[in-house]
Coordinates of C-alpha atoms in Angstrom, one line a residue:
Chain N
X141 CA 12.9 6.2 -7.5
X142 CA 13.7 3.5 -5.0
X143 CA 13.4 0.0 -6.3
X144 CA 12.2 -2.8 -4.1
X145 CA 13.1 -6.5 -4.7
X146 CA 11.5 -9.2 -2.7
X147 CA 12.6 -12.8 -2.5
X148 CA 11.5 -15.4 -3.1
X149 CA 8.5 -14.6 -5.4
X150 CA 6.7 -17.6 -3.9
X151 CA 7.3 -20.4 -1.4
X152 CA 5.6 -23.5 -0.2
X153 CA 5.4 -24.2 3.5
X154 CA 3.6 -26.3 6.0
X155 CA 1.6 -25.3 9.1
X156 CA 4.1 -24.8 11.9
X157 CA 7.0 -23.9 9.6
X158 CA 9.2 -20.8 10.2
X159 CA 9.0 -18.6 7.1
X160 CA 11.3 -15.8 6.1
X161 CA 10.8 -13.3 3.3
X162 CA 13.4 -10.8 2.2
X163 CA 13.1 -7.3 0.8
X164 CA 16.0 -5.4 -0.6
X165 CA 16.0 -1.7 -1.6
X166 CA 18.0 0.0 -4.3
X167 CA 19.2 2.6 -1.8
X168 CA 19.3 3.0 2.0
X169 CA 15.9 3.8 3.5
X170 CA 16.9 3.7 7.2
X171 CA 13.9 1.9 8.8
X172 CA 11.1 3.3 6.6
X173 CA 9.9 -0.1 5.6
X174 CA 6.4 -1.6 6.0
X175 CA 5.1 -5.1 5.5
X176 CA 1.5 -6.0 4.3
X177 CA -0.5 -9.1 4.0
X178 CA -3.1 -9.6 1.2
X179 CA -5.5 -12.4 0.8
X180 CA -7.3 -13.0 -2.5
X181 CA -10.1 -10.5 -3.2
X182 CA -9.3 -8.5 -0.1
X183 CA -7.5 -5.2 0.6
X184 CA -4.0 -5.4 2.1
X185 CA -3.5 -5.4 5.8
X186 CA -0.6 -3.6 7.5
X187 CA 1.5 -6.0 9.6
X188 CA 4.8 -4.3 10.4
X189 CA 5.9 -0.6 10.2
X190 CA 9.2 1.0 10.8
X191 CA 10.8 -2.3 9.8
X192 CA 10.3 -4.0 13.1
X193 CA 7.2 -2.5 14.9
X194 CA 4.2 -4.7 15.1
X195 CA 1.0 -3.1 14.1
X196 CA -1.8 -3.2 16.7
X197 CA -3.8 -6.4 16.6
X198 CA -1.2 -8.4 14.6
X199 CA -0.2 -11.7 16.1
X200 CA 3.2 -11.8 17.6
X201 CA 4.4 -14.7 15.4
X202 CA 5.0 -12.0 12.8
X203 CA 8.2 -10.0 13.2
X204 CA 10.3 -7.7 11.1
X205 CA 14.0 -6.8 11.1
X206 CA 16.6 -4.9 9.1
X207 CA 17.6 -1.4 8.3
X208 CA 19.4 0.4 5.4
X209 CA 18.8 -1.8 2.4
X210 CA 18.1 -5.3 3.7
X211 CA 14.9 -6.3 5.5
X212 CA 13.2 -9.5 6.6
X213 CA 9.7 -10.5 7.5
X214 CA 9.5 -13.7 9.6
X215 CA 6.5 -15.8 10.5
X216 CA 7.7 -17.9 13.4
X217 CA 5.1 -20.7 13.2
X218 CA 2.9 -20.6 10.1
X219 CA -0.8 -20.8 10.7
X220 CA -3.5 -21.7 8.2
X221 CA -4.7 -18.1 8.0
X222 CA -1.2 -16.9 7.0
X223 CA -1.3 -18.3 3.5
X224 CA -1.4 -15.1 1.5
X225 CA 0.8 -12.7 -0.4
X226 CA 3.1 -10.4 1.4
X227 CA 4.4 -7.0 0.2
X228 CA 7.1 -4.7 1.5
X229 CA 6.8 -0.9 1.0
X230 CA 9.1 2.0 1.5
X231 CA 8.0 5.4 2.7
X232 CA 11.4 6.9 2.9
X233 CA 10.9 9.0 -0.2
X234 CA 8.3 9.8 -2.8
X235 CA 7.2 8.0 -4.9
X236 CA 6.5 5.4 -2.2
X237 CA 7.0 2.0 -3.8
X238 CA 6.0 -1.6 -3.1
X239 CA 7.9 -4.8 -3.7
X240 CA 6.6 -7.3 -6.2
X241 CA 5.1 -9.6 -3.6
X242 CA 5.8 -13.0 -2.1
X243 CA 3.1 -15.6 -2.2
X244 CA 3.1 -18.2 0.6
X245 CA 1.4 -21.4 -0.5
X246 CA 0.4 -24.6 1.3
X247 CA 2.9 -27.4 0.9
Chain U
X189 CA -16.1 3.1 13.0
X190 CA -13.1 4.0 10.9
X191 CA -14.0 3.2 7.3
X192 CA -13.2 4.1 3.7
X193 CA -15.6 3.4 0.8
X194 CA -14.5 3.9 -2.8
X195 CA -16.8 4.5 -5.7
X196 CA -16.7 5.7 -9.3
X197 CA -15.0 2.8 -11.0
X198 CA -16.3 1.4 -14.3
X199 CA -15.6 0.8 -17.9
X200 CA -14.0 3.6 -19.9
X201 CA -12.5 3.8 -23.4
X202 CA -8.8 4.5 -23.9
X203 CA -8.2 8.2 -23.7
X204 CA -11.2 8.8 -21.5
X205 CA -11.5 10.1 -18.0
X206 CA -12.9 8.9 -14.7
X207 CA -13.1 10.3 -11.2
X208 CA -12.8 8.0 -8.2
X209 CA -14.2 8.9 -4.8
X210 CA -13.3 7.6 -1.4
X211 CA -15.6 8.6 1.4
X212 CA -14.2 8.4 4.9
X213 CA -16.0 8.0 8.2
X214 CA -14.7 7.9 11.7
X215 CA -11.7 10.2 11.0
X216 CA -10.9 13.4 9.2
X217 CA -9.4 13.1 5.7
X218 CA -7.8 16.5 5.8
X219 CA -5.9 15.8 9.0
X220 CA -4.3 12.7 7.5
X221 CA -2.0 11.6 4.7
X222 CA -4.2 9.8 2.2
X223 CA -3.1 7.6 -0.6
X224 CA -4.3 5.6 -3.7
X225 CA -2.9 2.2 -4.5
X226 CA -3.9 0.0 -7.5
X227 CA -3.6 -3.6 -8.4
X228 CA -3.8 -4.8 -12.0
X229 CA -5.5 -8.2 -12.5
X230 CA -3.3 -10.9 -11.2
X231 CA -0.5 -8.5 -10.4
X232 CA 1.0 -6.9 -7.3
X233 CA 0.3 -3.7 -5.6
X234 CA 1.4 -0.4 -7.2
X235 CA 1.4 2.8 -5.3
X236 CA -0.3 5.6 -7.2
X237 CA -0.4 8.8 -5.3
X238 CA -0.5 10.5 -1.9
X239 CA -1.8 13.8 -0.5
X240 CA -0.3 15.1 2.7
X241 CA -2.4 16.8 5.4
X242 CA -0.7 20.1 4.3
X243 CA -1.9 19.6 0.7
X244 CA 1.3 18.5 -1.0
X245 CA 0.8 15.8 -3.6
X246 CA 3.0 13.1 -5.1
X247 CA 2.5 10.6 -7.9
X248 CA 4.0 7.5 -9.4
X249 CA 5.9 8.2 -12.6
X250 CA 3.4 6.0 -14.5
X251 CA 0.5 8.4 -13.7
X252 CA 2.2 11.7 -13.3
X253 CA 0.6 14.4 -15.5
X254 CA -2.5 12.3 -16.0
X255 CA -3.9 11.7 -12.5
X256 CA -4.7 14.2 -9.9
X257 CA -5.4 13.5 -6.2
X258 CA -7.5 15.9 -4.2
X259 CA -9.9 16.1 -1.3
X260 CA -13.1 17.8 -0.3
X261 CA -12.9 18.7 3.4
X262 CA -16.6 19.5 3.6
X263 CA -17.5 16.0 2.3
X264 CA -14.6 14.3 4.1
X265 CA -13.8 12.6 0.8
X266 CA -10.7 11.8 -1.2
X267 CA -10.7 11.9 -5.0
X268 CA -8.6 10.6 -7.9
X269 CA -9.2 12.3 -11.2
X270 CA -7.9 10.1 -14.0
X271 CA -7.4 11.5 -17.5
X272 CA -5.9 10.1 -20.7
X273 CA -6.6 6.6 -19.5
X274 CA -4.7 3.7 -21.0
X275 CA -5.4 0.0 -21.0
X276 CA -2.5 -0.5 -18.5
X277 CA -4.5 1.6 -16.0
X278 CA -7.0 -1.3 -15.7
X279 CA -6.9 -2.3 -12.0
X280 CA -8.6 -2.3 -8.7
X281 CA -8.0 1.0 -7.1
X282 CA -7.8 1.2 -3.3
X283 CA -7.8 4.3 -1.2
X284 CA -5.9 4.1 2.1
X285 CA -5.1 6.2 5.1
X286 CA -1.4 6.7 5.8
X287 CA -1.0 7.2 9.5
X288 CA 2.0 8.4 11.3
X289 CA 2.7 5.4 13.6
X290 CA 5.6 6.8 15.6
X291 CA 5.6 9.8 17.9
X292 CA 9.2 10.7 17.2
X293 CA 10.1 9.6 13.6
X294 CA 7.9 10.1 10.5
X295 CA 7.1 6.5 10.0
X296 CA 3.9 6.2 8.0
X297 CA 1.9 3.1 7.2
X298 CA -1.3 2.4 5.2
X299 CA -3.4 1.3 8.2
X300 CA -6.9 1.7 6.9
X301 CA -8.0 0.6 3.4
X302 CA -11.2 0.7 1.4
X303 CA -12.7 -2.3 -0.3
X304 CA -11.5 -1.1 -3.8
X305 CA -13.2 0.0 -7.0
X306 CA -12.5 -1.6 -10.4
X307 CA -11.5 0.5 -13.4
X308 CA -11.4 -1.2 -16.8
X309 CA -9.9 0.7 -19.7
X310 CA -10.9 -1.0 -23.0
X311 CA -12.5 -0.2 -26.3

């Protein structure tokens, strides 16, 4: 199975900050990497697919990059509604797996 | 409107069984990949299972041999049969549609989610 490691596990940031979250996989997955946002008590929401493609309706301040084993989710200017937990997921091979999550908190 | 609505969660004793349902509207379950994802209290997301449009099924190691994913095309509904339940299966269970999001490559993403149904395994 492919292992996913996100870093950091949590971070504190202010509105307007640039935020970067990293996801590393235990083997190469090409660009079969998705990013999700989850707010407390809510279902996750797809933000980025294929490592760098923005899902329809997602603000352009979200961006993804990377391929192979190292990936990054960037929020260019953090907004109040962006405080949430973010997960990466690989769909390169079954079983599909998620990272452990990164919680973005208000500083 | 594209929507998924889960049901069937509840309290069950260890070793017991439960069947979760996920009713879809606005799209056809059998034409899509469909998946189950769970989240234990205070924990992260854990992928559970997927059923491909062609019928192939895959499972997380933690549930393999105990859980079965299936669908009823006439009811446009996805199911998760859970047997030999353990306390560590306690979680909110989400069903989700896995859409192919690229016309050339097989990039799939979970783009539609239900609201979740809670399963508690305890004596």
